[in-house]
Structures are given as C-alpha cells and as structure tokens.
Amino acid sequence: MRAKLQHPPRRFAAGFGPRPVEMRDYGRLELDPDEQVTFTTPRGGEYDVARKDWGFYATPSLNGRLRGFGLSGRLVRNRLGREFVLLVEDGCEEAFAGYCASEGLVVVERLDGDGPTCVCGGRAFEPRFTYTEPPVGETRFAWPGRYRRDVVACERCGHLLSLSALDPDALYAGDYVEATYGGDLRAAYERVLGLPPERSDNEGRVARVVDLCRARLAGRDEPTALDVGSGLCVFLARLAPHGFRCTALDPDPRAAAHARDGVGVEAVCADWRTADRIGRFDLVALNKVLEHVPDPISFLAKAREHVAPGGLVYVEVPDGPAAAAEGPHREELFVEHLHVFSAASLAICAARAGFSPVRLERLTEPSGKHTIWAALAAEEAST
C-alpha cells in the first residue's frame, strides 16, 4: 500500500441541496492486488475496500459482514439519472431520509435483502406519506412502541405498501373483530344491511356479481358461492336471494357463528391459507381482503383450489392512486391495509396467481371508497 496524503485537504462543494456540502479530500491510497483498507465509525461500523487484480471489492458482503457492522446498502439515483451505492448506518435512517429529500435522491433498491418487494417484483419505491400518529377514523390497535408508519409507492406499477412494526398475523389472530365492530357483529350487520340501495356498497357489488355470473354460469340451477373473509356477511345476505347457495369463511369464530346463526348461510371457521376440504365453488369472492395480508399473490392463488371449472373469482381492493391523490387521511391508506393496489398491480397479482382478468374496473362506491374490482378466470382450475 502506498499513501499520498494532503495537508491541508483539498476542499470542494458537492450536492444539489439548498446549501452545498463542503467536502474535504485528504489524499489517495494505492493498493496492490489482495490488499485491503478498513474505514470505521464511532458507532462501530466498519467498511472494507479490497483490491483485486481485476478491480475492487467495493464493499464487504451486503447481506452478511456489512450488516453485521451495522451498515446497509442502498442503490440511489440522483436528479441527473446517475446512480450511486450508499451505505446507511443503523440508527441514522432519519438523517439519510432527510439527505435524500434535500438532494433529490430516489432509492432504487435496498441491497441488503431486507427491503420491501412489490407484488410486481419491483424494489424501487418513492415515499408518499409518513404517519407518526393514527389518522382520524383509523381503528386503534395495540401498537408495539411508538406509532410510526410509512406508505411508499412502487415506481414500476404504482402499488402502495404500508410499512410499520405492526404484526398482521397477531392483529387478525387477536382482536380485529373487537376493534373494528366493538364485538357486536349483529348490530353492525343490521346497520349496514339496512342502508338504502343508493348508499349501499353491497348493492352494487351484488349487482356486478349477479350480472357476471348470469353470463358466465348460465345453466347452473343453484350456483355456489364462497365469501372469503366474510366479516359481517352482508354480501352473502344480499346474494343468497338471487339463487346462490352461499358459504362464509372467516378465521374469527364469532364471525363464522354470526354467518351461520345470524345470517343463515353455511359457515367455515378457518384460516384461508390453510383451509382444506371445503370443496369447489362456482364463485369465490375476496371482497376487500387481499389488502390485509402480507402475501396477496399466494392468498389469491389459493382460490385456484376452490373455484369450480368455468367459475369466477371476484376481487375488490382499495384503489391506491385515487386515494393517495386526495391525501393521507383516506381510509384506503389506514394501517390494516398492508397493500393498496393500482389497476396494474392487481392485474399483475392476478397473473402471478394463475388467473386472467375477465373484467377489471375502477369505481368510487356510494360510501366514497375508491375501489378496483376484477372478475378473474383460472385457466387451470380443473386440474
């Protein structure tokens, strides 16, 4: 190794922020092949650069030794389209976010294997909203520590992800029904069921499903329908009079009992992801369900096991771009929605789950919710 140090250092301005950063260049190190230098921080971070006869190991293993020293890699792009690899020290994420905002940097991808991945496979996200307290109207759930949540948008397909420390499996295994409906499903059911048609989201939902099935399931005397995540079961209560034999599936025993005893339809209490021996149905409905699960692709793919040959899967999800355009207060962006879809991301999710869209549309419902709905056909449903 040969060092050529500069005292005093060369000083120069860098960056695109409102106040240029003054850099200080202290010199050069010339390494022979298989020589290495290590840079350290007061927090204990270590970053090695190793010379080889073909070039450099610019960093230690991004998902191994580097992470062990409290550093994680980010591929970023500046305003001129130039890309850089930056290493962020643990505990300095807020300073890094502020630097990116000031310099106009976009994180193209995390390079440590720990970052989020979109349903389309993309790993480049733009920040949309940061919440440090629950927005007005959001259900209050038990929170691990201080409330902090970030909503980011996939640069590739516009899909939104809600990133927080909340464990979704613990949420739905616990008091989701209690927190959402106050434990009184019957009263909530009667209130929603009693809405006039012009104010009822379910009225339009049932009309769409009946119209789709009339064309798709012609000749089936009593088509069967399965509603996954049935909740209050208002959808099946309105669908049954149209000649459907209905089954509700919900992981909460209170919701399943309400569907069976209060609504009068067949009911299964099970986790959809592991449900077995529930048969096949002419219609499988996932109404406002996919946004609640960590892996919506595998959750939707499960429907291939349970949709009858020639049947349909009907899906509704919140419309992320429409909601985000109105600001962070929208219900579609609340904490229980881990995913908020775009039309493109729902189509991609369907294709990766083994379905092809029969129809896919966006709408604003009577309640004011922005929604994307799709009718899907499984080409391999009979295999």
mmCIF file of C-alpha atoms in Angstrom:
data_model
loop_
_atom_site.group_PDB
_atom_site.id
_atom_site.type_symbol
_atom_site.label_atom_id
_atom_site.label_comp_id
_atom_site.label_asym_id
_atom_site.label_seq_id
_atom_site.Cartn_x
_atom_site.Cartn_y
_atom_site.Cartn_z
ATOM 1 C CA MET A 1 0.000 0.000 0.000
ATOM 2 C CA ARG A 2 1.226 3.495 -0.839
ATOM 3 C CA ALA A 3 -0.393 6.589 0.717
ATOM 4 C CA LYS A 4 -0.287 10.139 -0.631
ATOM 5 C CA LEU A 5 -1.847 12.405 1.992
ATOM 6 C CA GLN A 6 -2.801 16.068 1.640
ATOM 7 C CA HIS A 7 -2.395 18.605 4.453
ATOM 8 C CA PRO A 8 -4.352 20.790 4.321
ATOM 9 C CA PRO A 9 -7.048 18.816 2.484
ATOM 10 C CA ARG A 10 -8.457 19.864 -0.860
ATOM 11 C CA ARG A 11 -11.872 21.434 -0.313
ATOM 12 C CA PHE A 12 -14.738 21.437 -2.805
ATOM 13 C CA ALA A 13 -18.522 21.852 -2.923
ATOM 14 C CA ALA A 14 -20.860 18.930 -3.728
ATOM 15 C CA GLY A 15 -24.549 18.145 -3.880
ATOM 16 C CA PHE A 16 -27.775 19.638 -5.207
ATOM 17 C CA GLY A 17 -29.294 20.752 -1.907
ATOM 18 C CA PRO A 18 -30.143 24.335 -0.929
ATOM 19 C CA ARG A 19 -26.808 24.552 0.921
ATOM 20 C CA PRO A 20 -23.876 22.853 -0.876
ATOM 21 C CA VAL A 21 -21.856 20.429 1.225
ATOM 22 C CA GLU A 22 -18.157 21.248 1.627
ATOM 23 C CA MET A 23 -16.122 18.088 1.116
ATOM 24 C CA ARG A 24 -12.520 17.635 2.305
ATOM 25 C CA ASP A 25 -10.225 15.361 0.286
ATOM 26 C CA TYR A 26 -7.323 14.046 2.403
ATOM 27 C CA GLY A 27 -5.464 12.125 -0.262
ATOM 28 C CA ARG A 28 -5.099 8.780 -2.047
ATOM 29 C CA LEU A 29 -4.319 5.180 -1.191
ATOM 30 C CA GLU A 30 -2.827 2.909 -3.808
ATOM 31 C CA LEU A 31 -3.454 -0.761 -3.098
ATOM 32 C CA ASP A 32 -1.769 -3.748 -4.670
ATOM 33 C CA PRO A 33 -3.900 -6.818 -5.513
ATOM 34 C CA ASP A 34 -5.196 -8.612 -2.391
ATOM 35 C CA GLU A 35 -4.611 -5.597 -0.153
ATOM 36 C CA GLN A 36 -7.393 -4.006 1.883
ATOM 37 C CA VAL A 37 -8.199 -0.928 3.946
ATOM 38 C CA THR A 38 -10.951 -0.570 6.546
ATOM 39 C CA PHE A 39 -12.922 2.575 7.351
ATOM 40 C CA THR A 40 -14.604 2.816 10.777
ATOM 41 C CA THR A 41 -17.218 4.945 12.556
ATOM 42 C CA PRO A 42 -17.570 5.886 16.243
ATOM 43 C CA ARG A 43 -20.669 3.650 16.428
ATOM 44 C CA GLY A 44 -18.615 0.583 15.487
ATOM 45 C CA GLY A 45 -19.393 0.471 11.787
ATOM 46 C CA GLU A 46 -16.707 -0.981 9.541
ATOM 47 C CA TYR A 47 -16.431 -0.752 5.769
ATOM 48 C CA ASP A 48 -13.702 -2.565 3.844
ATOM 49 C CA VAL A 49 -12.365 -1.899 0.364
ATOM 50 C CA ALA A 50 -10.291 -4.737 -1.097
ATOM 51 C CA ARG A 51 -8.157 -4.536 -4.263
ATOM 52 C CA LYS A 52 -8.019 -7.496 -6.662
ATOM 53 C CA ASP A 53 -6.049 -7.912 -9.863
ATOM 54 C CA TRP A 54 -9.327 -7.374 -11.762
ATOM 55 C CA GLY A 55 -10.590 -4.364 -9.779
ATOM 56 C CA PHE A 56 -12.141 -3.905 -6.309
ATOM 57 C CA TYR A 57 -14.452 -5.481 -3.825
ATOM 58 C CA ALA A 58 -16.202 -2.159 -3.247
ATOM 59 C CA THR A 59 -17.959 -3.442 -0.070
ATOM 60 C CA PRO A 60 -17.991 -6.495 2.178
ATOM 61 C CA SER A 61 -20.973 -8.853 1.690
ATOM 62 C CA LEU A 62 -24.023 -6.597 1.586
ATOM 63 C CA ASN A 63 -26.291 -9.079 3.393
ATOM 64 C CA GLY A 64 -23.612 -10.549 5.672
ATOM 65 C CA ARG A 65 -20.495 -8.896 7.103
ATOM 66 C CA LEU A 66 -21.584 -5.358 6.216
ATOM 67 C CA ARG A 67 -24.911 -5.857 8.015
ATOM 68 C CA GLY A 68 -23.029 -7.312 10.971
ATOM 69 C CA PHE A 69 -21.235 -3.990 11.318
ATOM 70 C CA GLY A 70 -24.480 -2.016 11.240
ATOM 71 C CA LEU A 71 -24.399 -0.802 7.639
ATOM 72 C CA SER A 72 -26.930 -1.465 4.877
ATOM 73 C CA GLY A 73 -26.607 -0.713 1.178
ATOM 74 C CA ARG A 74 -28.896 1.437 -0.954
ATOM 75 C CA LEU A 75 -28.745 1.931 -4.705
ATOM 76 C CA VAL A 76 -29.859 5.543 -5.270
ATOM 77 C CA ARG A 77 -30.415 7.729 -8.336
ATOM 78 C CA ASN A 78 -29.860 11.492 -8.381
ATOM 79 C CA ARG A 79 -31.634 14.216 -10.329
ATOM 80 C CA LEU A 80 -29.360 13.695 -13.333
ATOM 81 C CA GLY A 81 -30.101 9.973 -13.507
ATOM 82 C CA ARG A 82 -26.694 8.987 -12.111
ATOM 83 C CA GLU A 83 -26.657 6.057 -9.697
ATOM 84 C CA PHE A 84 -24.624 5.534 -6.525
ATOM 85 C CA VAL A 85 -24.291 2.901 -3.799
ATOM 86 C CA LEU A 86 -24.663 4.451 -0.344
ATOM 87 C CA LEU A 87 -24.167 2.716 2.998
ATOM 88 C CA VAL A 88 -26.586 3.725 5.767
ATOM 89 C CA GLU A 89 -25.601 3.175 9.381
ATOM 90 C CA ASP A 90 -28.173 1.652 11.723
ATOM 91 C CA GLY A 91 -29.922 4.369 13.720
ATOM 92 C CA CYS A 92 -29.266 7.006 11.054
ATOM 93 C CA GLU A 93 -32.256 6.264 8.825
ATOM 94 C CA GLU A 94 -33.994 9.578 9.526
ATOM 95 C CA ALA A 95 -30.821 11.531 8.698
ATOM 96 C CA PHE A 96 -30.485 9.505 5.494
ATOM 97 C CA ALA A 97 -34.113 10.190 4.534
ATOM 98 C CA GLY A 98 -33.554 13.898 5.129
ATOM 99 C CA TYR A 99 -30.429 13.822 2.992
ATOM 100 C CA CYS A 100 -32.277 12.075 0.156
ATOM 101 C CA ALA A 101 -35.060 14.658 0.311
ATOM 102 C CA SER A 102 -32.597 17.549 0.320
ATOM 103 C CA GLU A 103 -30.502 16.161 -2.551
ATOM 104 C CA GLY A 104 -33.383 14.836 -4.631
ATOM 105 C CA LEU A 105 -32.196 11.218 -4.376
ATOM 106 C CA VAL A 106 -34.501 8.288 -5.088
ATOM 107 C CA VAL A 107 -33.805 4.894 -3.525
ATOM 108 C CA VAL A 108 -33.831 2.477 -6.451
ATOM 109 C CA GLU A 109 -33.299 -0.643 -4.369
ATOM 110 C CA ARG A 110 -32.124 -1.868 -1.000
ATOM 111 C CA LEU A 111 -29.044 -4.025 -1.378
ATOM 112 C CA ASP A 112 -29.142 -5.928 1.905
ATOM 113 C CA GLY A 113 -32.015 -8.316 1.167
ATOM 114 C CA ASP A 114 -34.125 -6.727 3.918
ATOM 115 C CA GLY A 115 -36.142 -4.185 1.940
ATOM 116 C CA PRO A 116 -39.750 -4.494 0.804
ATOM 117 C CA THR A 117 -40.699 -6.090 -2.513
ATOM 118 C CA CYS A 118 -43.769 -5.129 -4.538
ATOM 119 C CA VAL A 119 -46.264 -7.668 -5.919
ATOM 120 C CA CYS A 120 -44.779 -6.865 -9.341
ATOM 121 C CA GLY A 121 -41.275 -7.774 -8.113
ATOM 122 C CA GLY A 122 -40.076 -4.172 -8.017
ATOM 123 C CA ARG A 123 -37.931 -2.927 -5.157
ATOM 124 C CA ALA A 124 -37.707 0.745 -6.040
ATOM 125 C CA PHE A 125 -40.133 2.903 -4.046
ATOM 126 C CA GLU A 126 -40.935 6.560 -3.638
ATOM 127 C CA PRO A 127 -42.139 7.885 -0.257
ATOM 128 C CA ARG A 128 -45.768 9.021 -0.182
ATOM 129 C CA PHE A 129 -46.847 9.577 3.424
ATOM 130 C CA THR A 130 -45.343 9.238 6.895
ATOM 131 C CA TYR A 131 -47.622 8.859 9.920
ATOM 132 C CA THR A 132 -46.447 9.473 13.485
ATOM 133 C CA GLU A 133 -49.952 9.164 14.900
ATOM 134 C CA PRO A 134 -53.125 7.394 13.735
ATOM 135 C CA PRO A 135 -55.146 9.430 11.224
ATOM 136 C CA VAL A 136 -58.688 10.396 12.189
ATOM 137 C CA GLY A 137 -61.039 7.423 11.828
ATOM 138 C CA GLU A 138 -58.376 4.712 11.893
ATOM 139 C CA THR A 139 -59.147 1.778 14.190
ATOM 140 C CA ARG A 140 -56.913 1.809 17.290
ATOM 141 C CA PHE A 141 -54.944 -1.403 17.578
ATOM 142 C CA ALA A 142 -52.365 -2.386 20.192
ATOM 143 C CA TRP A 143 -49.106 -0.918 18.866
ATOM 144 C CA PRO A 144 -45.565 -2.178 19.590
ATOM 145 C CA GLY A 145 -43.914 1.001 20.849
ATOM 146 C CA ARG A 146 -44.441 4.417 19.300
ATOM 147 C CA TYR A 147 -46.749 4.763 16.322
ATOM 148 C CA ARG A 148 -44.733 5.085 13.105
ATOM 149 C CA ARG A 149 -45.838 4.090 9.619
ATOM 150 C CA ASP A 150 -44.637 4.873 6.101
ATOM 151 C CA VAL A 151 -46.600 4.498 2.881
ATOM 152 C CA VAL A 152 -44.407 4.088 -0.204
ATOM 153 C CA ALA A 153 -45.257 3.693 -3.897
ATOM 154 C CA CYS A 154 -43.686 1.226 -6.307
ATOM 155 C CA GLU A 155 -42.008 3.151 -9.124
ATOM 156 C CA ARG A 156 -42.831 0.350 -11.563
ATOM 157 C CA CYS A 157 -46.575 -0.245 -11.095
ATOM 158 C CA GLY A 158 -47.880 2.359 -8.620
ATOM 159 C CA HIS A 159 -48.726 -0.197 -5.917
ATOM 160 C CA LEU A 160 -48.636 1.217 -2.363
ATOM 161 C CA LEU A 161 -47.108 -0.547 0.638
ATOM 162 C CA SER A 162 -47.740 0.349 4.282
ATOM 163 C CA LEU A 163 -44.555 -0.264 6.286
ATOM 164 C CA SER A 164 -44.717 -0.496 10.073
ATOM 165 C CA ALA A 165 -43.786 -2.650 13.057
ATOM 166 C CA LEU A 166 -47.348 -3.976 13.402
ATOM 167 C CA ASP A 167 -47.571 -7.781 13.086
ATOM 168 C CA PRO A 168 -50.538 -8.528 10.779
ATOM 169 C CA ASP A 169 -50.794 -12.174 11.858
ATOM 170 C CA ALA A 170 -51.070 -11.146 15.502
ATOM 171 C CA LEU A 171 -53.619 -8.495 14.532
ATOM 172 C CA TYR A 172 -56.034 -10.898 12.857
ATOM 173 C CA ALA A 173 -55.452 -13.701 15.334
ATOM 174 C CA GLY A 174 -56.441 -11.328 18.113
ATOM 175 C CA ASP A 175 -59.000 -8.598 18.473
ATOM 176 C CA TYR A 176 -59.656 -7.413 14.920
ATOM 177 C CA VAL A 177 -63.401 -8.058 15.234
ATOM 178 C CA GLU A 178 -63.486 -6.420 18.654
ATOM 179 C CA ALA A 179 -61.519 -3.379 17.487
ATOM 180 C CA THR A 180 -63.429 -2.985 14.225
ATOM 181 C CA TYR A 181 -67.018 -3.802 15.243
ATOM 182 C CA GLY A 182 -66.889 -3.367 19.005
ATOM 183 C CA GLY A 183 -67.706 -7.058 19.379
ATOM 184 C CA ASP A 184 -71.364 -6.543 18.378
ATOM 185 C CA LEU A 185 -71.490 -8.063 14.902
ATOM 186 C CA ARG A 186 -75.265 -8.287 14.882
ATOM 187 C CA ALA A 187 -75.787 -4.562 15.456
ATOM 188 C CA ALA A 188 -73.178 -3.676 12.806
ATOM 189 C CA TYR A 189 -74.752 -6.173 10.396
ATOM 190 C CA GLU A 190 -78.234 -4.727 10.855
ATOM 191 C CA ARG A 191 -76.945 -1.193 10.374
ATOM 192 C CA VAL A 192 -75.138 -1.982 7.092
ATOM 193 C CA LEU A 193 -77.883 -4.281 5.808
ATOM 194 C CA GLY A 194 -80.428 -1.531 6.410
ATOM 195 C CA LEU A 195 -78.704 1.075 4.247
ATOM 196 C CA PRO A 196 -80.848 2.262 1.328
ATOM 197 C CA PRO A 197 -79.670 0.990 -2.095
ATOM 198 C CA GLU A 198 -78.236 4.352 -3.119
ATOM 199 C CA ARG A 199 -75.938 4.330 -0.065
ATOM 200 C CA SER A 200 -75.030 0.631 -0.087
ATOM 201 C CA ASP A 201 -71.710 -0.601 -1.471
ATOM 202 C CA ASN A 202 -73.040 -4.166 -1.258
ATOM 203 C CA GLU A 203 -75.963 -3.326 -3.538
ATOM 204 C CA GLY A 204 -73.575 -2.511 -6.388
ATOM 205 C CA ARG A 205 -71.276 -5.411 -5.539
ATOM 206 C CA VAL A 206 -74.109 -7.941 -5.722
ATOM 207 C CA ALA A 207 -75.428 -6.426 -8.951
ATOM 208 C CA ARG A 208 -71.983 -6.806 -10.559
ATOM 209 C CA VAL A 209 -71.585 -10.382 -9.369
ATOM 210 C CA VAL A 210 -75.065 -11.436 -10.471
ATOM 211 C CA ASP A 211 -74.539 -9.872 -13.891
ATOM 212 C CA LEU A 212 -71.171 -11.598 -14.316
ATOM 213 C CA CYS A 213 -72.469 -14.960 -13.181
ATOM 214 C CA ARG A 214 -75.583 -14.750 -15.325
ATOM 215 C CA ALA A 215 -73.343 -14.700 -18.394
ATOM 216 C CA ARG A 216 -70.610 -16.993 -17.091
ATOM 217 C CA LEU A 217 -72.622 -19.594 -15.166
ATOM 218 C CA ALA A 218 -75.674 -19.925 -17.397
ATOM 219 C CA GLY A 219 -77.415 -23.249 -16.905
ATOM 220 C CA ARG A 220 -76.328 -23.825 -13.293
ATOM 221 C CA ASP A 221 -79.559 -24.042 -11.317
ATOM 222 C CA GLU A 222 -78.151 -23.148 -7.896
ATOM 223 C CA PRO A 223 -74.642 -21.728 -8.264
ATOM 224 C CA THR A 224 -72.447 -21.989 -5.187
ATOM 225 C CA ALA A 225 -70.605 -19.035 -3.699
ATOM 226 C CA LEU A 226 -67.804 -18.826 -1.141
ATOM 227 C CA ASP A 227 -67.059 -15.475 0.533
ATOM 228 C CA VAL A 228 -63.521 -15.434 1.951
ATOM 229 C CA GLY A 229 -63.171 -13.153 4.966
ATOM 230 C CA SER A 230 -66.928 -12.812 5.274
ATOM 231 C CA GLY A 231 -66.893 -10.422 8.255
ATOM 232 C CA LEU A 232 -70.416 -9.056 8.765
ATOM 233 C CA CYS A 233 -71.702 -11.332 5.963
ATOM 234 C CA VAL A 234 -73.857 -8.604 4.408
ATOM 235 C CA PHE A 235 -72.639 -9.553 0.923
ATOM 236 C CA LEU A 236 -73.919 -13.130 1.206
ATOM 237 C CA ALA A 237 -77.150 -11.996 2.842
ATOM 238 C CA ARG A 238 -77.870 -9.918 -0.268
ATOM 239 C CA LEU A 239 -76.527 -12.523 -2.716
ATOM 240 C CA ALA A 240 -78.494 -15.530 -1.418
ATOM 241 C CA PRO A 241 -81.915 -14.281 -2.633
ATOM 242 C CA HIS A 242 -80.557 -14.378 -6.204
ATOM 243 C CA GLY A 243 -80.474 -18.180 -6.114
ATOM 244 C CA PHE A 244 -76.946 -18.745 -4.779
ATOM 245 C CA ARG A 245 -76.096 -21.404 -2.205
ATOM 246 C CA CYS A 246 -73.718 -19.467 -0.001
ATOM 247 C CA THR A 247 -70.828 -20.355 2.315
ATOM 248 C CA ALA A 248 -68.967 -17.891 4.534
ATOM 249 C CA LEU A 249 -65.346 -18.406 5.560
ATOM 250 C CA ASP A 250 -63.738 -16.348 8.314
ATOM 251 C CA PRO A 251 -60.843 -17.009 10.728
ATOM 252 C CA ASP A 252 -62.716 -15.479 13.670
ATOM 253 C CA PRO A 253 -65.168 -17.903 15.333
ATOM 254 C CA ARG A 254 -67.511 -15.020 16.197
ATOM 255 C CA ALA A 255 -67.807 -14.016 12.550
ATOM 256 C CA ALA A 256 -68.354 -17.622 11.454
ATOM 257 C CA ALA A 257 -71.031 -18.141 14.128
ATOM 258 C CA HIS A 258 -72.732 -14.887 13.106
ATOM 259 C CA ALA A 259 -72.834 -16.025 9.448
ATOM 260 C CA ARG A 260 -74.289 -19.401 10.360
ATOM 261 C CA ASP A 261 -76.704 -18.459 13.139
ATOM 262 C CA GLY A 262 -77.489 -14.833 12.355
ATOM 263 C CA VAL A 263 -77.496 -14.802 8.544
ATOM 264 C CA GLY A 264 -78.466 -18.403 7.895
ATOM 265 C CA VAL A 265 -75.714 -19.452 5.481
ATOM 266 C CA GLU A 266 -73.182 -22.260 5.742
ATOM 267 C CA ALA A 267 -70.045 -21.182 7.565
ATOM 268 C CA VAL A 268 -66.455 -22.355 7.945
ATOM 269 C CA CYS A 269 -64.146 -21.014 10.645
ATOM 270 C CA ALA A 270 -60.647 -21.366 9.192
ATOM 271 C CA ASP A 271 -57.542 -19.592 8.034
ATOM 272 C CA TRP A 272 -57.988 -19.404 4.266
ATOM 273 C CA ARG A 273 -54.290 -20.037 3.688
ATOM 274 C CA THR A 274 -54.507 -23.489 5.291
ATOM 275 C CA ALA A 275 -58.207 -24.292 4.767
ATOM 276 C CA ASP A 276 -58.767 -27.815 3.472
ATOM 277 C CA ARG A 277 -61.679 -29.967 2.303
ATOM 278 C CA ILE A 278 -64.054 -27.083 1.775
ATOM 279 C CA GLY A 279 -64.864 -28.076 -1.797
ATOM 280 C CA ARG A 280 -65.157 -26.097 -5.029
ATOM 281 C CA PHE A 281 -67.488 -23.211 -5.769
ATOM 282 C CA ASP A 282 -68.833 -21.536 -8.871
ATOM 283 C CA LEU A 283 -67.945 -18.160 -7.359
ATOM 284 C CA VAL A 284 -65.139 -17.363 -4.912
ATOM 285 C CA ALA A 285 -65.306 -13.789 -3.595
ATOM 286 C CA LEU A 286 -62.467 -11.895 -1.921
ATOM 287 C CA ASN A 287 -64.037 -8.557 -1.103
ATOM 288 C CA LYS A 288 -61.574 -6.123 0.471
ATOM 289 C CA VAL A 289 -59.375 -8.971 1.695
ATOM 290 C CA LEU A 290 -56.128 -9.008 -0.307
ATOM 291 C CA GLU A 291 -55.031 -5.658 1.087
ATOM 292 C CA HIS A 292 -54.937 -7.128 4.603
ATOM 293 C CA VAL A 293 -52.488 -9.993 4.002
ATOM 294 C CA PRO A 294 -48.678 -9.894 3.726
ATOM 295 C CA ASP A 295 -48.585 -12.044 0.563
ATOM 296 C CA PRO A 296 -51.632 -11.304 -1.615
ATOM 297 C CA ILE A 297 -50.335 -13.388 -4.545
ATOM 298 C CA SER A 298 -50.262 -16.697 -2.664
ATOM 299 C CA PHE A 299 -53.507 -15.769 -0.899
ATOM 300 C CA LEU A 300 -55.231 -15.265 -4.257
ATOM 301 C CA ALA A 301 -53.577 -18.354 -5.762
ATOM 302 C CA LYS A 302 -55.275 -20.441 -3.061
ATOM 303 C CA ALA A 303 -58.591 -19.730 -4.838
ATOM 304 C CA ARG A 304 -57.472 -21.954 -7.738
ATOM 305 C CA GLU A 305 -58.004 -24.954 -5.463
ATOM 306 C CA HIS A 306 -61.580 -23.960 -4.705
ATOM 307 C CA VAL A 307 -63.083 -22.434 -7.845
ATOM 308 C CA ALA A 308 -65.084 -24.881 -9.963
ATOM 309 C CA PRO A 309 -64.255 -25.410 -13.663
ATOM 310 C CA GLY A 310 -65.642 -22.454 -15.603
ATOM 311 C CA GLY A 311 -66.228 -20.485 -12.401
ATOM 312 C CA LEU A 312 -65.168 -16.997 -11.407
ATOM 313 C CA VAL A 313 -63.111 -15.354 -8.705
ATOM 314 C CA TYR A 314 -64.418 -11.890 -7.810
ATOM 315 C CA VAL A 315 -61.951 -9.492 -6.152
ATOM 316 C CA GLU A 316 -62.251 -5.994 -4.700
ATOM 317 C CA VAL A 317 -59.313 -3.965 -3.379
ATOM 318 C CA PRO A 318 -58.755 -0.307 -2.425
ATOM 319 C CA ASP A 319 -57.622 1.963 -5.263
ATOM 320 C CA GLY A 320 -54.268 3.344 -4.105
ATOM 321 C CA PRO A 321 -53.550 6.033 -6.725
ATOM 322 C CA ALA A 322 -57.047 7.502 -6.414
ATOM 323 C CA ALA A 323 -56.835 7.571 -2.612
ATOM 324 C CA ALA A 324 -53.280 8.953 -2.481
ATOM 325 C CA ALA A 325 -54.261 11.789 -4.819
ATOM 326 C CA GLU A 326 -56.616 13.052 -2.087
ATOM 327 C CA GLY A 327 -54.073 12.902 0.742
ATOM 328 C CA PRO A 328 -53.010 10.831 3.764
ATOM 329 C CA HIS A 329 -56.388 10.976 5.536
ATOM 330 C CA ARG A 330 -58.093 8.469 3.220
ATOM 331 C CA GLU A 331 -59.470 5.239 4.729
ATOM 332 C CA GLU A 332 -57.880 3.226 1.920
ATOM 333 C CA LEU A 333 -54.487 4.112 3.452
ATOM 334 C CA PHE A 334 -55.300 3.041 7.034
ATOM 335 C CA VAL A 335 -52.926 0.795 8.962
ATOM 336 C CA GLU A 336 -54.731 -2.512 8.380
ATOM 337 C CA HIS A 337 -54.217 -2.133 4.627
ATOM 338 C CA LEU A 338 -50.737 -3.531 4.068
ATOM 339 C CA HIS A 339 -51.225 -3.246 0.300
ATOM 340 C CA VAL A 340 -53.151 -0.597 -1.621
ATOM 341 C CA PHE A 341 -53.441 -1.598 -5.261
ATOM 342 C CA SER A 342 -53.244 0.091 -8.607
ATOM 343 C CA ALA A 343 -55.059 -1.348 -11.619
ATOM 344 C CA ALA A 344 -51.675 -2.502 -12.921
ATOM 345 C CA SER A 345 -50.622 -4.182 -9.670
ATOM 346 C CA LEU A 346 -53.951 -6.015 -9.322
ATOM 347 C CA ALA A 347 -53.617 -7.330 -12.886
ATOM 348 C CA ILE A 348 -50.032 -8.424 -12.151
ATOM 349 C CA CYS A 349 -51.085 -10.046 -8.869
ATOM 350 C CA ALA A 350 -53.829 -11.965 -10.691
ATOM 351 C CA ALA A 351 -51.465 -13.149 -13.430
ATOM 352 C CA ARG A 352 -48.820 -14.283 -10.934
ATOM 353 C CA ALA A 353 -51.527 -16.169 -9.019
ATOM 354 C CA GLY A 354 -52.583 -18.031 -12.172
ATOM 355 C CA PHE A 355 -55.638 -16.026 -13.244
ATOM 356 C CA SER A 356 -56.601 -13.956 -16.253
ATOM 357 C CA PRO A 357 -58.957 -10.965 -15.904
ATOM 358 C CA VAL A 358 -62.414 -11.235 -17.462
ATOM 359 C CA ARG A 359 -63.086 -7.639 -16.395
ATOM 360 C CA LEU A 360 -61.145 -5.117 -14.317
ATOM 361 C CA GLU A 361 -62.521 -1.669 -13.492
ATOM 362 C CA ARG A 362 -62.120 1.264 -11.113
ATOM 363 C CA LEU A 363 -65.004 2.978 -9.341
ATOM 364 C CA THR A 364 -65.965 5.217 -6.442
ATOM 365 C CA GLU A 365 -68.570 3.492 -4.272
ATOM 366 C CA PRO A 366 -71.603 5.098 -2.593
ATOM 367 C CA SER A 367 -69.618 5.180 0.661
ATOM 368 C CA GLY A 368 -66.967 7.261 -1.093
ATOM 369 C CA LYS A 369 -64.385 4.464 -1.105
ATOM 370 C CA HIS A 370 -62.117 4.269 -4.138
ATOM 371 C CA THR A 371 -62.173 0.666 -5.337
ATOM 372 C CA ILE A 372 -60.736 -1.563 -8.042
ATOM 373 C CA TRP A 373 -62.723 -4.710 -8.838
ATOM 374 C CA ALA A 374 -61.933 -7.644 -11.082
ATOM 375 C CA ALA A 375 -63.574 -10.840 -12.278
ATOM 376 C CA LEU A 376 -60.914 -13.499 -12.799
ATOM 377 C CA ALA A 377 -60.884 -16.848 -14.579
ATOM 378 C CA ALA A 378 -58.479 -19.639 -13.700
ATOM 379 C CA GLU A 379 -57.348 -21.453 -16.818
ATOM 380 C CA GLU A 380 -56.093 -24.399 -14.782
ATOM 381 C CA ALA A 381 -58.961 -24.525 -12.258
ATOM 382 C CA SER A 382 -59.975 -28.013 -13.336
ATOM 383 C CA THR A 383 -56.515 -29.577 -12.947
#
